[in-house]
Tab-separated table of C-alpha atoms in Angstrom:
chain	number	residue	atom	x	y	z
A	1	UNK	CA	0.000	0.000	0.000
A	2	UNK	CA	1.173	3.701	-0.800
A	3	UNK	CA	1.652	6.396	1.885
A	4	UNK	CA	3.795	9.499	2.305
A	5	UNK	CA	7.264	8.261	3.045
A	6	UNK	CA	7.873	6.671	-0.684
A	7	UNK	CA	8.111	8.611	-3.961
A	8	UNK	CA	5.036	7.020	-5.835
A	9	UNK	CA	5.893	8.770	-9.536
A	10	UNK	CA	2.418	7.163	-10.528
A	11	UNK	CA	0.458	9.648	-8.702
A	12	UNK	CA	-0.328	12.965	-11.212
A	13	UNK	CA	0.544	16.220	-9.772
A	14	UNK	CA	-2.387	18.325	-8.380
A	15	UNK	CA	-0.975	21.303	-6.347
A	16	UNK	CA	-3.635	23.233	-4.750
A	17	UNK	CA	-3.882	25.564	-1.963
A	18	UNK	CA	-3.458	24.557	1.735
A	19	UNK	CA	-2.545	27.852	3.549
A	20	UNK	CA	-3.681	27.871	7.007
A	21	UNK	CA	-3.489	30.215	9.736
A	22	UNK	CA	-1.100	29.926	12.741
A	23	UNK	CA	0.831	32.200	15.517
A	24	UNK	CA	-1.549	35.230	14.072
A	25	UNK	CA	-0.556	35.190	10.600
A	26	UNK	CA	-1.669	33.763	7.562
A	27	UNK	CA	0.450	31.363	5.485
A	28	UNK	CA	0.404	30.411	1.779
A	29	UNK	CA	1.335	26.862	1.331
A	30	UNK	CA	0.404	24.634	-1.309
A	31	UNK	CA	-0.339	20.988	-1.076
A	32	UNK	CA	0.496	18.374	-4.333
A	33	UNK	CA	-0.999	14.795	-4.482
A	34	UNK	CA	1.289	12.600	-2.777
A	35	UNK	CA	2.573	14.680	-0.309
A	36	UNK	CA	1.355	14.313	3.201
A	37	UNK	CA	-1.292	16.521	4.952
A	38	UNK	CA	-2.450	18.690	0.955
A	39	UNK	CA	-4.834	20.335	2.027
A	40	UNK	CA	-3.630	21.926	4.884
A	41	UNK	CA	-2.008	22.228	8.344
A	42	UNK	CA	-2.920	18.728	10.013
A	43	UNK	CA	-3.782	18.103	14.054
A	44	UNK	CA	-0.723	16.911	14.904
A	45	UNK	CA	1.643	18.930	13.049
A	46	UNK	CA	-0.438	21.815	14.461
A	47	UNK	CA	-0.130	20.908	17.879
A	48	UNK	CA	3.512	20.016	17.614
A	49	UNK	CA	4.633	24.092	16.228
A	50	UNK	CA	2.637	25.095	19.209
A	51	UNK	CA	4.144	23.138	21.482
A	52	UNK	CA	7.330	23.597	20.112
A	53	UNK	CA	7.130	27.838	19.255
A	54	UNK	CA	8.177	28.558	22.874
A	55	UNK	CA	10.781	26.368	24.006
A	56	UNK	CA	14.172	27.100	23.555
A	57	UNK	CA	15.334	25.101	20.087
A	58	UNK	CA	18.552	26.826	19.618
A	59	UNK	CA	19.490	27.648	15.963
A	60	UNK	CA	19.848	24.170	14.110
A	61	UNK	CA	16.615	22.523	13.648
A	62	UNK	CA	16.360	19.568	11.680
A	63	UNK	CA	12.665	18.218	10.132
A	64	UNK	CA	12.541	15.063	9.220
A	65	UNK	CA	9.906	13.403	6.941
A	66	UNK	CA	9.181	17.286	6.453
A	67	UNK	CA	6.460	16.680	3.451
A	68	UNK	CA	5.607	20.180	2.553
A	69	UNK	CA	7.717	21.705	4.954
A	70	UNK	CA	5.471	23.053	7.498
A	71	UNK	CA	7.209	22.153	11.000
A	72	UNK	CA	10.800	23.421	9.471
A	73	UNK	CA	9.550	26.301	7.574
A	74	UNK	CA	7.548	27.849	10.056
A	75	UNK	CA	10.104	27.610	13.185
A	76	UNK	CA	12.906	29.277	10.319
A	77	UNK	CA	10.462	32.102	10.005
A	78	UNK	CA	9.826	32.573	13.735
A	79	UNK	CA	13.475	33.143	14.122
A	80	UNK	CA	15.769	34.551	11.130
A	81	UNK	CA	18.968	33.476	12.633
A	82	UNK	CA	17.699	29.920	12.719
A	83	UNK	CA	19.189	27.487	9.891
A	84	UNK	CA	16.943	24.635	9.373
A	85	UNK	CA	17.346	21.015	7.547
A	86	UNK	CA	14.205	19.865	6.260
A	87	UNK	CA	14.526	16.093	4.608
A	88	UNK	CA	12.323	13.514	3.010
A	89	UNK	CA	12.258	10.616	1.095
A	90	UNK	CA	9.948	11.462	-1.016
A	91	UNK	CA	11.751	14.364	-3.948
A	92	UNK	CA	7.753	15.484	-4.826
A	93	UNK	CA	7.633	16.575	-1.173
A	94	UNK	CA	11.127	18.140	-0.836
A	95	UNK	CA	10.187	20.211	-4.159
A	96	UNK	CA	6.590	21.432	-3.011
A	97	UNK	CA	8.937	22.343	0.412
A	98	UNK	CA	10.926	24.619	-1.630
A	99	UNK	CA	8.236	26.106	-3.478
A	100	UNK	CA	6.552	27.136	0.154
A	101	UNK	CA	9.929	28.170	1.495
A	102	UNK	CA	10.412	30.728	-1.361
A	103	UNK	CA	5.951	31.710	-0.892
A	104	UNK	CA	6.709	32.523	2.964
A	105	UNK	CA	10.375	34.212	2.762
A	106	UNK	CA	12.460	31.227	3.940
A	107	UNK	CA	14.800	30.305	1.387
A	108	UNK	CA	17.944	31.432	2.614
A	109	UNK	CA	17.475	29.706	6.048
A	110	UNK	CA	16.875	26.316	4.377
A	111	UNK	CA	18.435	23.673	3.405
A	112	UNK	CA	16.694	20.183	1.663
A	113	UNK	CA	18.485	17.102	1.372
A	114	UNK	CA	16.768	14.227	0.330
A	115	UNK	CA	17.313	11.284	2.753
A	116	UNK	CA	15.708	7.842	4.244
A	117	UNK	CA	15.579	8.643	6.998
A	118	UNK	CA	19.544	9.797	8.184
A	119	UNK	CA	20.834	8.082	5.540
A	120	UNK	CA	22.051	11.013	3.809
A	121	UNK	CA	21.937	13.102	7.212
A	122	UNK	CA	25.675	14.075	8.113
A	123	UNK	CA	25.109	17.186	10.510
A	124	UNK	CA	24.590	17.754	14.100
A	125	UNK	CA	21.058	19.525	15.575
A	126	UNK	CA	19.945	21.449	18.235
A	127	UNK	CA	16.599	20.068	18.031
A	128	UNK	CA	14.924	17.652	15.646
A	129	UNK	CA	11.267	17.503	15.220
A	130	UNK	CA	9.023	15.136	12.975
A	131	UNK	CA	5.207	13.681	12.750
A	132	UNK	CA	6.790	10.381	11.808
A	133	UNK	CA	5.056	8.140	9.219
A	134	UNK	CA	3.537	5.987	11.090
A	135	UNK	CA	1.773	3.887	8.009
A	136	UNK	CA	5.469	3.108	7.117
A	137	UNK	CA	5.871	0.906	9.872
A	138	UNK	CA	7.362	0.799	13.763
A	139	UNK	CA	10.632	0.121	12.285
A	140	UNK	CA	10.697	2.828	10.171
A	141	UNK	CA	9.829	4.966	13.115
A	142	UNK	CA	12.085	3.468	15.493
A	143	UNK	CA	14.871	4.459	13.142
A	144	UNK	CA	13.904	7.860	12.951
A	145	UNK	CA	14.244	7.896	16.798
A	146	UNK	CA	17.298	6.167	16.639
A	147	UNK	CA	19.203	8.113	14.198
A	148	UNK	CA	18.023	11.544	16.148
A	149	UNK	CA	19.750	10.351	18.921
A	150	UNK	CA	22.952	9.809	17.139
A	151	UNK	CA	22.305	13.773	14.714
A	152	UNK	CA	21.506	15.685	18.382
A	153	UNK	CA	24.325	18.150	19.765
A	154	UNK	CA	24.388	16.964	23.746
A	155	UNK	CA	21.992	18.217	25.553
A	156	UNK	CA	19.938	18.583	22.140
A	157	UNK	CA	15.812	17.469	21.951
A	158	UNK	CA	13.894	15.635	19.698
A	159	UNK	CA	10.107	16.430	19.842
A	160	UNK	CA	7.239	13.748	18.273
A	161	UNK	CA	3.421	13.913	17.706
A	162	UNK	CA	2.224	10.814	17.856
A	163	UNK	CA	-1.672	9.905	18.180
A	164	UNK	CA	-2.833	7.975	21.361
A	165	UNK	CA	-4.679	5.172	19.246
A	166	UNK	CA	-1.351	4.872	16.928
A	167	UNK	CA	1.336	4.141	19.148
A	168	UNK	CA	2.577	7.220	21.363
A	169	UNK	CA	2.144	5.541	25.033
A	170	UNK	CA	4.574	2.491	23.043
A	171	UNK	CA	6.546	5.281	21.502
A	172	UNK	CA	7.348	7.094	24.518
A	173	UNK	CA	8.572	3.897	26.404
A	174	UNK	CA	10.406	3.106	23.489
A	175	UNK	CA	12.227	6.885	23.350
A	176	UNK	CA	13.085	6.639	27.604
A	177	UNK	CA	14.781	3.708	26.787
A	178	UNK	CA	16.927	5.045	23.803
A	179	UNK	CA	17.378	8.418	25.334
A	180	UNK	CA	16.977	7.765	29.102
A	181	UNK	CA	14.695	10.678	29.190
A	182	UNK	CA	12.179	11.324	27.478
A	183	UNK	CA	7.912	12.758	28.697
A	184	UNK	CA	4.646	13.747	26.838
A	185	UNK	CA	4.529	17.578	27.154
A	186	UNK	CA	1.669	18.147	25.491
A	187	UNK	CA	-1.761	16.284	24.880
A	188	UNK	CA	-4.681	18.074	22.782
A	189	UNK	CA	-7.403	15.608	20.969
A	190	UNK	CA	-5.914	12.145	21.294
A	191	UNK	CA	-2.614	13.700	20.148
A	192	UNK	CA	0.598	13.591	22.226
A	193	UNK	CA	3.732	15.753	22.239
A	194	UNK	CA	7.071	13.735	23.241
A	195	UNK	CA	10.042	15.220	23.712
A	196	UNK	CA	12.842	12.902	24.491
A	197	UNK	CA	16.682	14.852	25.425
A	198	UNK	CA	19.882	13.499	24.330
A	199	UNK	CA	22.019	13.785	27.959
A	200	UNK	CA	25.887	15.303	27.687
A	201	UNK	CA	26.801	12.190	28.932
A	202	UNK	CA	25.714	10.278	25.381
A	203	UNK	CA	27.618	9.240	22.360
């Protein structure tokens, strides 16, 4: 079966409108066939920028699975001296990113690599972020945890939205055991927030 985290080249491009409204402003994305969450700003992706708009993320953010670009895009233009990563797998997804990077002023903050996960992921991050495909599979999502830990600076966060129904209590035992710490910090419609902190003391 097809979901986000593939390139499907079979699907036709339809890009349409999906600008939403968030932090007071208005913002002009577009969605394509294909590409996760085209019509707009989704639950969890929603509650995960407000979650994450206040903490302190330092000025390399990485988004992984970033689809249209939403999560990376938005935290760049929060902050100008913020330089974010945004990857995919999926080249249809890292294009439409670039298109709404260029729509909401962005560009020169961000950078696209496309990338399975860390497989083409060299740097080091502040903070990493991602709604994780979860129709790819728990293995696919456990390496997405996994290779955060490895890409965070020490004392460097990841933060996950996970639904209730589709694996965050599982998640977040899974993430205290890779990280040693990790707690939901925010809960809004059957959606969780998990933010999991790689310690100095790990390599």
């Amino acid at each position: 079966m097809s979901h986000y985290f593939v390139n499907d080249e079979s699907l036709p491009h339809r890009e349409i409108d999906a600008g939403f409204t968030l932090f007071g402003r208005e913002w002009p994305f577009l969605g394509d066939n294909g590409v996760f969450s085209k019509h707009g700003l989704d639950k969890g992706t929603r509650l995960l920028l407000e979650t994450a708009a206040p903490l302190p993320l330092g000025k390399s953010i990485l988004d992984v699975g970033c689809g249209a670009g939403a999560i990376g895009l938005l935290l760049a233009a929060l902050d100008p001296s913020r330089r974010v990563t945004l990857s995919d797998v999926n080249p249809r997804a890292l294009a439409l990113a670039k298109r709404n990077a260029e729509r909401i002023g962005v560009s020169s903050q961000a950078t696209f690599v496309e990338s399975d996960a860390f497989s083409a992921i060299s740097d080091h991050f502040d903070t990493i972020l991602t709604n994780p495909p979860i129709r790819a599979g728990k293995k696919t999502c456990q390496a997405i945890y996994q290779g955060a830990l490895a890409h965070l600076l020490p004392g460097g966060r990841l933060l996950v939205v996970i639904r209730k129904e589709q694996g965050a209590p599982s998640a977040l035992r899974h993430l205290e055991g890779l990280f040693g710490k990790a707690e939901r910090i925010a809960r809004e419609k059957g959606y969780w927030v998990i933010e999991a902190t790689r310690t100095k003391e790990q390599q």
